[in-house]
Amino acid sequence: MSTETLERAKSAIPVRGFLDIKDIAIPQGEELVKAILKLKEEKNAVILAHYYQPGEIQDIADFLGDSLQLARQAKDTNADMIVFCGVHFMAEAAKILNPTKKVVLPDTMAGCSLADGCSGEGLRKMREEHPNALIATYINCNAETKAESDIIVTSSNAETVIEALPKDRPIIFAPDKNLGRYLSKKTGRDMILWDGSCIVHEAFSMERIAQQLADNPDAKLIAHPESEEAVLKLAHFIGSTSALLNYVEKDDCQKFIIATEEGILHEMRKRAPHKELIPALVFDESCNCSECFYMKRNTMEKLYLCMKYELPEILIEEELRLKALKPIEAMLDLSKSIK
């Protein structure tokens, strides 16, 4: 483990009086894996990881999934401590669903540009402008934003949720305009869109992907609906993170160009080891992949430290938690039929 990696890992844990993190010894290699598994058993902890996490974290997780799958696991777990390997809004959602359990996140700086761009105050203003509208909010948002929403959606259940909403009510959709635009076309529902987007999915280049398709005529382009409309028009299949995984695994095609965060390739290669997977190209020609900086802030070293010291812990005021809980539970009830 490099000195730089060690310092990044240590910086995630706040100093609280007695704890001098500079003197913490962190196991390495297989010993690090064993130490994490031992801590998990000792503390009755469960490790939840998103598909966009580093591969070694995906491998050690008890449950690996997309936002909907992880929300369900967080709600149903019997563990005393939830170790959430994802970004901040995901760990926050786990705490909203489990107020009596300790929820920790390896690095509190693992944020989300999409979530940061949408505020509860902003949604309140939109509701004032459209008083009859229902607010459907993508799960990629913070607790205050969830608390101002009528229902939450994920990319896996969004179409089902939108179609279930009363037809005589307008819909405000936040914060991802690309996902909202895609859903509007799929469902035929007019929506008032918050002007937000994911910096990772907006980085894909239609021109470079078109060239990839020309160079690989036997390949299929698959894309996440957070991608821009120009990229989606080129796609052979559009779906949520879990839907993209299932498509690669089950489709007869042997070559795929993948337009979503590159962390998904780790699980795709496990499920379809004989197929060729090509990351979609981004505008920056110095990089042939699309990686979420925030997702990759979590490391095995930080995972070990947060489990050992049970820090950083996610805490939410009870009044806010209860307000944010209602739209999440509404989503979970509506999406029970989705696997």
mmCIF file of N, CA, C and O in Angstrom, residues 209 212-213 216-223 235-238 243-260 264-265 268-269 271-281:
data_model
loop_
_atom_site.group_PDB
_atom_site.id
_atom_site.type_symbol
_atom_site.label_atom_id
_atom_site.label_comp_id
_atom_site.label_asym_id
_atom_site.label_seq_id
_atom_site.Cartn_x
_atom_site.Cartn_y
_atom_site.Cartn_z
ATOM 1 N N ILE A 209 -18.368 7.762 -29.525
ATOM 2 C CA ILE A 209 -19.102 6.502 -29.421
ATOM 3 C C ILE A 209 -19.569 6.045 -30.798
ATOM 4 O O ILE A 209 -19.524 4.848 -31.120
ATOM 5 N N GLN A 212 -16.773 4.371 -32.256
ATOM 6 C CA GLN A 212 -16.610 3.043 -31.663
ATOM 7 C C GLN A 212 -17.560 2.033 -32.303
ATOM 8 O O GLN A 212 -17.177 0.891 -32.580
ATOM 9 N N LEU A 213 -18.793 2.462 -32.540
ATOM 10 C CA LEU A 213 -19.758 1.572 -33.176
ATOM 11 C C LEU A 213 -19.355 1.245 -34.612
ATOM 12 O O LEU A 213 -19.521 0.106 -35.079
ATOM 13 N N ASN A 216 -16.642 -1.223 -34.468
ATOM 14 C CA ASN A 216 -17.075 -2.508 -33.913
ATOM 15 C C ASN A 216 -18.521 -2.792 -34.349
ATOM 16 O O ASN A 216 -19.448 -2.726 -33.532
ATOM 17 N N PRO A 217 -18.718 -3.091 -35.638
ATOM 18 C CA PRO A 217 -20.089 -3.260 -36.139
ATOM 19 C C PRO A 217 -20.839 -4.431 -35.514
ATOM 20 O O PRO A 217 -22.073 -4.500 -35.612
ATOM 21 N N ASP A 218 -20.122 -5.333 -34.854
ATOM 22 C CA ASP A 218 -20.755 -6.476 -34.200
ATOM 23 C C ASP A 218 -21.084 -6.190 -32.731
ATOM 24 O O ASP A 218 -21.542 -7.087 -32.003
ATOM 25 N N ALA A 219 -20.874 -4.942 -32.290
ATOM 26 C CA ALA A 219 -21.116 -4.582 -30.888
ATOM 27 C C ALA A 219 -22.468 -3.907 -30.713
ATOM 28 O O ALA A 219 -23.004 -3.297 -31.641
ATOM 29 N N LYS A 220 -23.003 -4.002 -29.496
ATOM 30 C CA LYS A 220 -24.201 -3.273 -29.116
ATOM 31 C C LYS A 220 -23.818 -2.218 -28.080
ATOM 32 O O LYS A 220 -23.046 -2.497 -27.159
ATOM 33 N N LEU A 221 -24.377 -1.029 -28.250
ATOM 34 C CA LEU A 221 -24.198 0.030 -27.258
ATOM 35 C C LEU A 221 -25.319 -0.063 -26.246
ATOM 36 O O LEU A 221 -26.501 -0.080 -26.602
ATOM 37 N N ILE A 222 -24.957 -0.139 -24.960
ATOM 38 C CA ILE A 222 -25.954 -0.104 -23.894
ATOM 39 C C ILE A 222 -25.658 1.101 -23.008
ATOM 40 O O ILE A 222 -24.502 1.420 -22.746
ATOM 41 N N ALA A 223 -26.705 1.782 -22.555
ATOM 42 C CA ALA A 223 -26.511 3.057 -21.862
ATOM 43 C C ALA A 223 -27.470 3.219 -20.695
ATOM 44 O O ALA A 223 -28.601 2.722 -20.717
ATOM 45 N N ALA A 235 -28.123 4.121 -28.668
ATOM 46 C CA ALA A 235 -28.080 2.895 -27.864
ATOM 47 C C ALA A 235 -29.017 1.808 -28.394
ATOM 48 O O ALA A 235 -30.125 2.085 -28.842
ATOM 49 N N HIS A 236 -28.538 0.574 -28.316
ATOM 50 C CA HIS A 236 -29.368 -0.590 -28.626
ATOM 51 C C HIS A 236 -30.238 -0.977 -27.432
ATOM 52 O O HIS A 236 -31.279 -1.612 -27.592
ATOM 53 N N PHE A 237 -29.776 -0.617 -26.239
ATOM 54 C CA PHE A 237 -30.534 -0.912 -25.029
ATOM 55 C C PHE A 237 -30.256 0.168 -23.997
ATOM 56 O O PHE A 237 -29.110 0.585 -23.813
ATOM 57 N N ILE A 238 -31.319 0.625 -23.316
ATOM 58 C CA ILE A 238 -31.204 1.633 -22.259
ATOM 59 C C ILE A 238 -31.803 1.035 -20.996
ATOM 60 O O ILE A 238 -32.909 0.484 -21.023
ATOM 61 N N ALA A 243 -30.309 -3.504 -14.817
ATOM 62 C CA ALA A 243 -30.835 -3.932 -16.122
ATOM 63 C C ALA A 243 -29.709 -4.087 -17.139
ATOM 64 O O ALA A 243 -29.731 -5.016 -17.966
ATOM 65 N N LEU A 244 -28.723 -3.195 -17.095
ATOM 66 C CA LEU A 244 -27.577 -3.309 -17.999
ATOM 67 C C LEU A 244 -26.810 -4.599 -17.728
ATOM 68 O O LEU A 244 -26.374 -5.298 -18.656
ATOM 69 N N LEU A 245 -26.623 -4.932 -16.457
ATOM 70 C CA LEU A 245 -25.938 -6.177 -16.091
ATOM 71 C C LEU A 245 -26.680 -7.390 -16.628
ATOM 72 O O LEU A 245 -26.080 -8.290 -17.233
ATOM 73 N N ASN A 246 -27.975 -7.415 -16.410
ATOM 74 C CA ASN A 246 -28.775 -8.551 -16.859
ATOM 75 C C ASN A 246 -28.770 -8.674 -18.380
ATOM 76 O O ASN A 246 -28.751 -9.789 -18.924
ATOM 77 N N TYR A 247 -28.772 -7.539 -19.061
ATOM 78 C CA TYR A 247 -28.795 -7.550 -20.524
ATOM 79 C C TYR A 247 -27.504 -8.159 -21.081
ATOM 80 O O TYR A 247 -27.532 -9.006 -21.976
ATOM 81 N N VAL A 248 -26.372 -7.722 -20.546
ATOM 82 C CA VAL A 248 -25.082 -8.252 -21.005
ATOM 83 C C VAL A 248 -24.995 -9.753 -20.744
ATOM 84 O O VAL A 248 -24.495 -10.522 -21.573
ATOM 85 N N GLU A 249 -25.499 -10.171 -19.600
ATOM 86 C CA GLU A 249 -25.424 -11.580 -19.227
ATOM 87 C C GLU A 249 -26.290 -12.459 -20.127
ATOM 88 O O GLU A 249 -25.875 -13.565 -20.517
ATOM 89 N N LYS A 250 -27.476 -11.983 -20.504
ATOM 90 C CA LYS A 250 -28.451 -12.842 -21.168
ATOM 91 C C LYS A 250 -28.561 -12.651 -22.680
ATOM 92 O O LYS A 250 -29.038 -13.547 -23.384
ATOM 93 N N ASP A 251 -28.147 -11.502 -23.198
ATOM 94 C CA ASP A 251 -28.281 -11.256 -24.631
ATOM 95 C C ASP A 251 -27.287 -12.108 -25.425
ATOM 96 O O ASP A 251 -26.191 -12.415 -24.942
ATOM 97 N N ASP A 252 -27.660 -12.436 -26.650
ATOM 98 C CA ASP A 252 -26.811 -13.295 -27.486
ATOM 99 C C ASP A 252 -25.574 -12.573 -28.021
ATOM 100 O O ASP A 252 -24.610 -13.221 -28.431
ATOM 101 N N CYS A 253 -25.615 -11.259 -28.046
ATOM 102 C CA CYS A 253 -24.476 -10.495 -28.560
ATOM 103 C C CYS A 253 -23.222 -10.800 -27.734
ATOM 104 O O CYS A 253 -23.290 -11.000 -26.521
ATOM 105 N N GLN A 254 -22.057 -10.807 -28.394
ATOM 106 C CA GLN A 254 -20.800 -11.143 -27.733
ATOM 107 C C GLN A 254 -19.901 -9.936 -27.474
ATOM 108 O O GLN A 254 -18.829 -10.076 -26.893
ATOM 109 N N LYS A 255 -20.347 -8.755 -27.891
ATOM 110 C CA LYS A 255 -19.529 -7.558 -27.699
ATOM 111 C C LYS A 255 -20.435 -6.371 -27.353
ATOM 112 O O LYS A 255 -21.437 -6.133 -28.032
ATOM 113 N N PHE A 256 -20.052 -5.631 -26.306
ATOM 114 C CA PHE A 256 -20.865 -4.508 -25.849
ATOM 115 C C PHE A 256 -19.999 -3.279 -25.584
ATOM 116 O O PHE A 256 -18.885 -3.389 -25.061
ATOM 117 N N ILE A 257 -20.546 -2.126 -25.958
ATOM 118 C CA ILE A 257 -19.953 -0.837 -25.584
ATOM 119 C C ILE A 257 -20.811 -0.311 -24.435
ATOM 120 O O ILE A 257 -22.026 -0.176 -24.561
ATOM 121 N N ILE A 258 -20.168 -0.026 -23.296
ATOM 122 C CA ILE A 258 -20.885 0.253 -22.053
ATOM 123 C C ILE A 258 -20.847 1.737 -21.716
ATOM 124 O O ILE A 258 -19.791 2.291 -21.411
ATOM 125 N N ALA A 259 -22.001 2.405 -21.758
ATOM 126 C CA ALA A 259 -22.080 3.834 -21.436
ATOM 127 C C ALA A 259 -22.683 4.039 -20.052
ATOM 128 O O ALA A 259 -23.844 4.422 -19.897
ATOM 129 N N THR A 260 -21.895 3.723 -19.054
ATOM 130 C CA THR A 260 -22.208 4.066 -17.671
ATOM 131 C C THR A 260 -20.902 4.015 -16.892
ATOM 132 O O THR A 260 -19.841 3.751 -17.467
ATOM 133 N N ILE A 264 -19.069 -0.869 -13.130
ATOM 134 C CA ILE A 264 -19.998 -1.950 -13.454
ATOM 135 C C ILE A 264 -19.317 -3.079 -14.226
ATOM 136 O O ILE A 264 -19.770 -4.228 -14.207
ATOM 137 N N LEU A 265 -18.205 -2.762 -14.887
ATOM 138 C CA LEU A 265 -17.518 -3.770 -15.691
ATOM 139 C C LEU A 265 -17.001 -4.923 -14.839
ATOM 140 O O LEU A 265 -16.875 -6.050 -15.314
ATOM 141 N N MET A 268 -19.862 -7.263 -14.513
ATOM 142 C CA MET A 268 -20.198 -7.764 -15.847
ATOM 143 C C MET A 268 -19.230 -8.857 -16.285
ATOM 144 O O MET A 268 -19.629 -9.870 -16.869
ATOM 145 N N ARG A 269 -17.938 -8.650 -16.000
ATOM 146 C CA ARG A 269 -16.936 -9.649 -16.396
ATOM 147 C C ARG A 269 -17.116 -10.957 -15.638
ATOM 148 O O ARG A 269 -16.810 -12.034 -16.154
ATOM 149 N N ARG A 271 -20.095 -12.098 -14.644
ATOM 150 C CA ARG A 271 -21.314 -12.740 -15.154
ATOM 151 C C ARG A 271 -21.182 -13.199 -16.598
ATOM 152 O O ARG A 271 -21.848 -14.148 -17.009
ATOM 153 N N ALA A 272 -20.358 -12.496 -17.371
ATOM 154 C CA ALA A 272 -20.204 -12.837 -18.787
ATOM 155 C C ALA A 272 -18.725 -12.810 -19.165
ATOM 156 O O ALA A 272 -18.282 -11.963 -19.942
ATOM 157 N N PRO A 273 -17.926 -13.735 -18.603
ATOM 158 C CA PRO A 273 -16.476 -13.701 -18.809
ATOM 159 C C PRO A 273 -16.038 -13.917 -20.256
ATOM 160 O O PRO A 273 -14.935 -13.522 -20.633
ATOM 161 N N HIS A 274 -16.902 -14.514 -21.062
ATOM 162 C CA HIS A 274 -16.546 -14.813 -22.446
ATOM 163 C C HIS A 274 -16.897 -13.672 -23.395
ATOM 164 O O HIS A 274 -16.587 -13.750 -24.598
ATOM 165 N N LYS A 275 -17.526 -12.609 -22.884
ATOM 166 C CA LYS A 275 -17.936 -11.514 -23.761
ATOM 167 C C LYS A 275 -16.960 -10.347 -23.684
ATOM 168 O O LYS A 275 -16.305 -10.137 -22.660
ATOM 169 N N GLU A 276 -16.872 -9.599 -24.780
ATOM 170 C CA GLU A 276 -15.972 -8.442 -24.835
ATOM 171 C C GLU A 276 -16.723 -7.183 -24.407
ATOM 172 O O GLU A 276 -17.786 -6.866 -24.954
ATOM 173 N N LEU A 277 -16.177 -6.489 -23.429
ATOM 174 C CA LEU A 277 -16.804 -5.290 -22.885
ATOM 175 C C LEU A 277 -15.906 -4.092 -23.127
ATOM 176 O O LEU A 277 -14.741 -4.082 -22.719
ATOM 177 N N ILE A 278 -16.460 -3.075 -23.770
ATOM 178 C CA ILE A 278 -15.685 -1.897 -24.158
ATOM 179 C C ILE A 278 -16.277 -0.663 -23.480
ATOM 180 O O ILE A 278 -17.444 -0.339 -23.705
ATOM 181 N N PRO A 279 -15.500 0.037 -22.651
ATOM 182 C CA PRO A 279 -16.029 1.275 -22.054
ATOM 183 C C PRO A 279 -16.293 2.325 -23.127
ATOM 184 O O PRO A 279 -15.482 2.536 -24.029
ATOM 185 N N ALA A 280 -17.456 2.973 -23.055
ATOM 186 C CA ALA A 280 -17.774 4.056 -23.984
ATOM 187 C C ALA A 280 -16.813 5.217 -23.761
ATOM 188 O O ALA A 280 -16.379 5.480 -22.636
ATOM 189 N N LEU A 281 -16.480 5.908 -24.843
ATOM 190 C CA LEU A 281 -15.499 6.984 -24.765
ATOM 191 C C LEU A 281 -16.142 8.304 -24.342
ATOM 192 O O LEU A 281 -17.302 8.588 -24.639
#
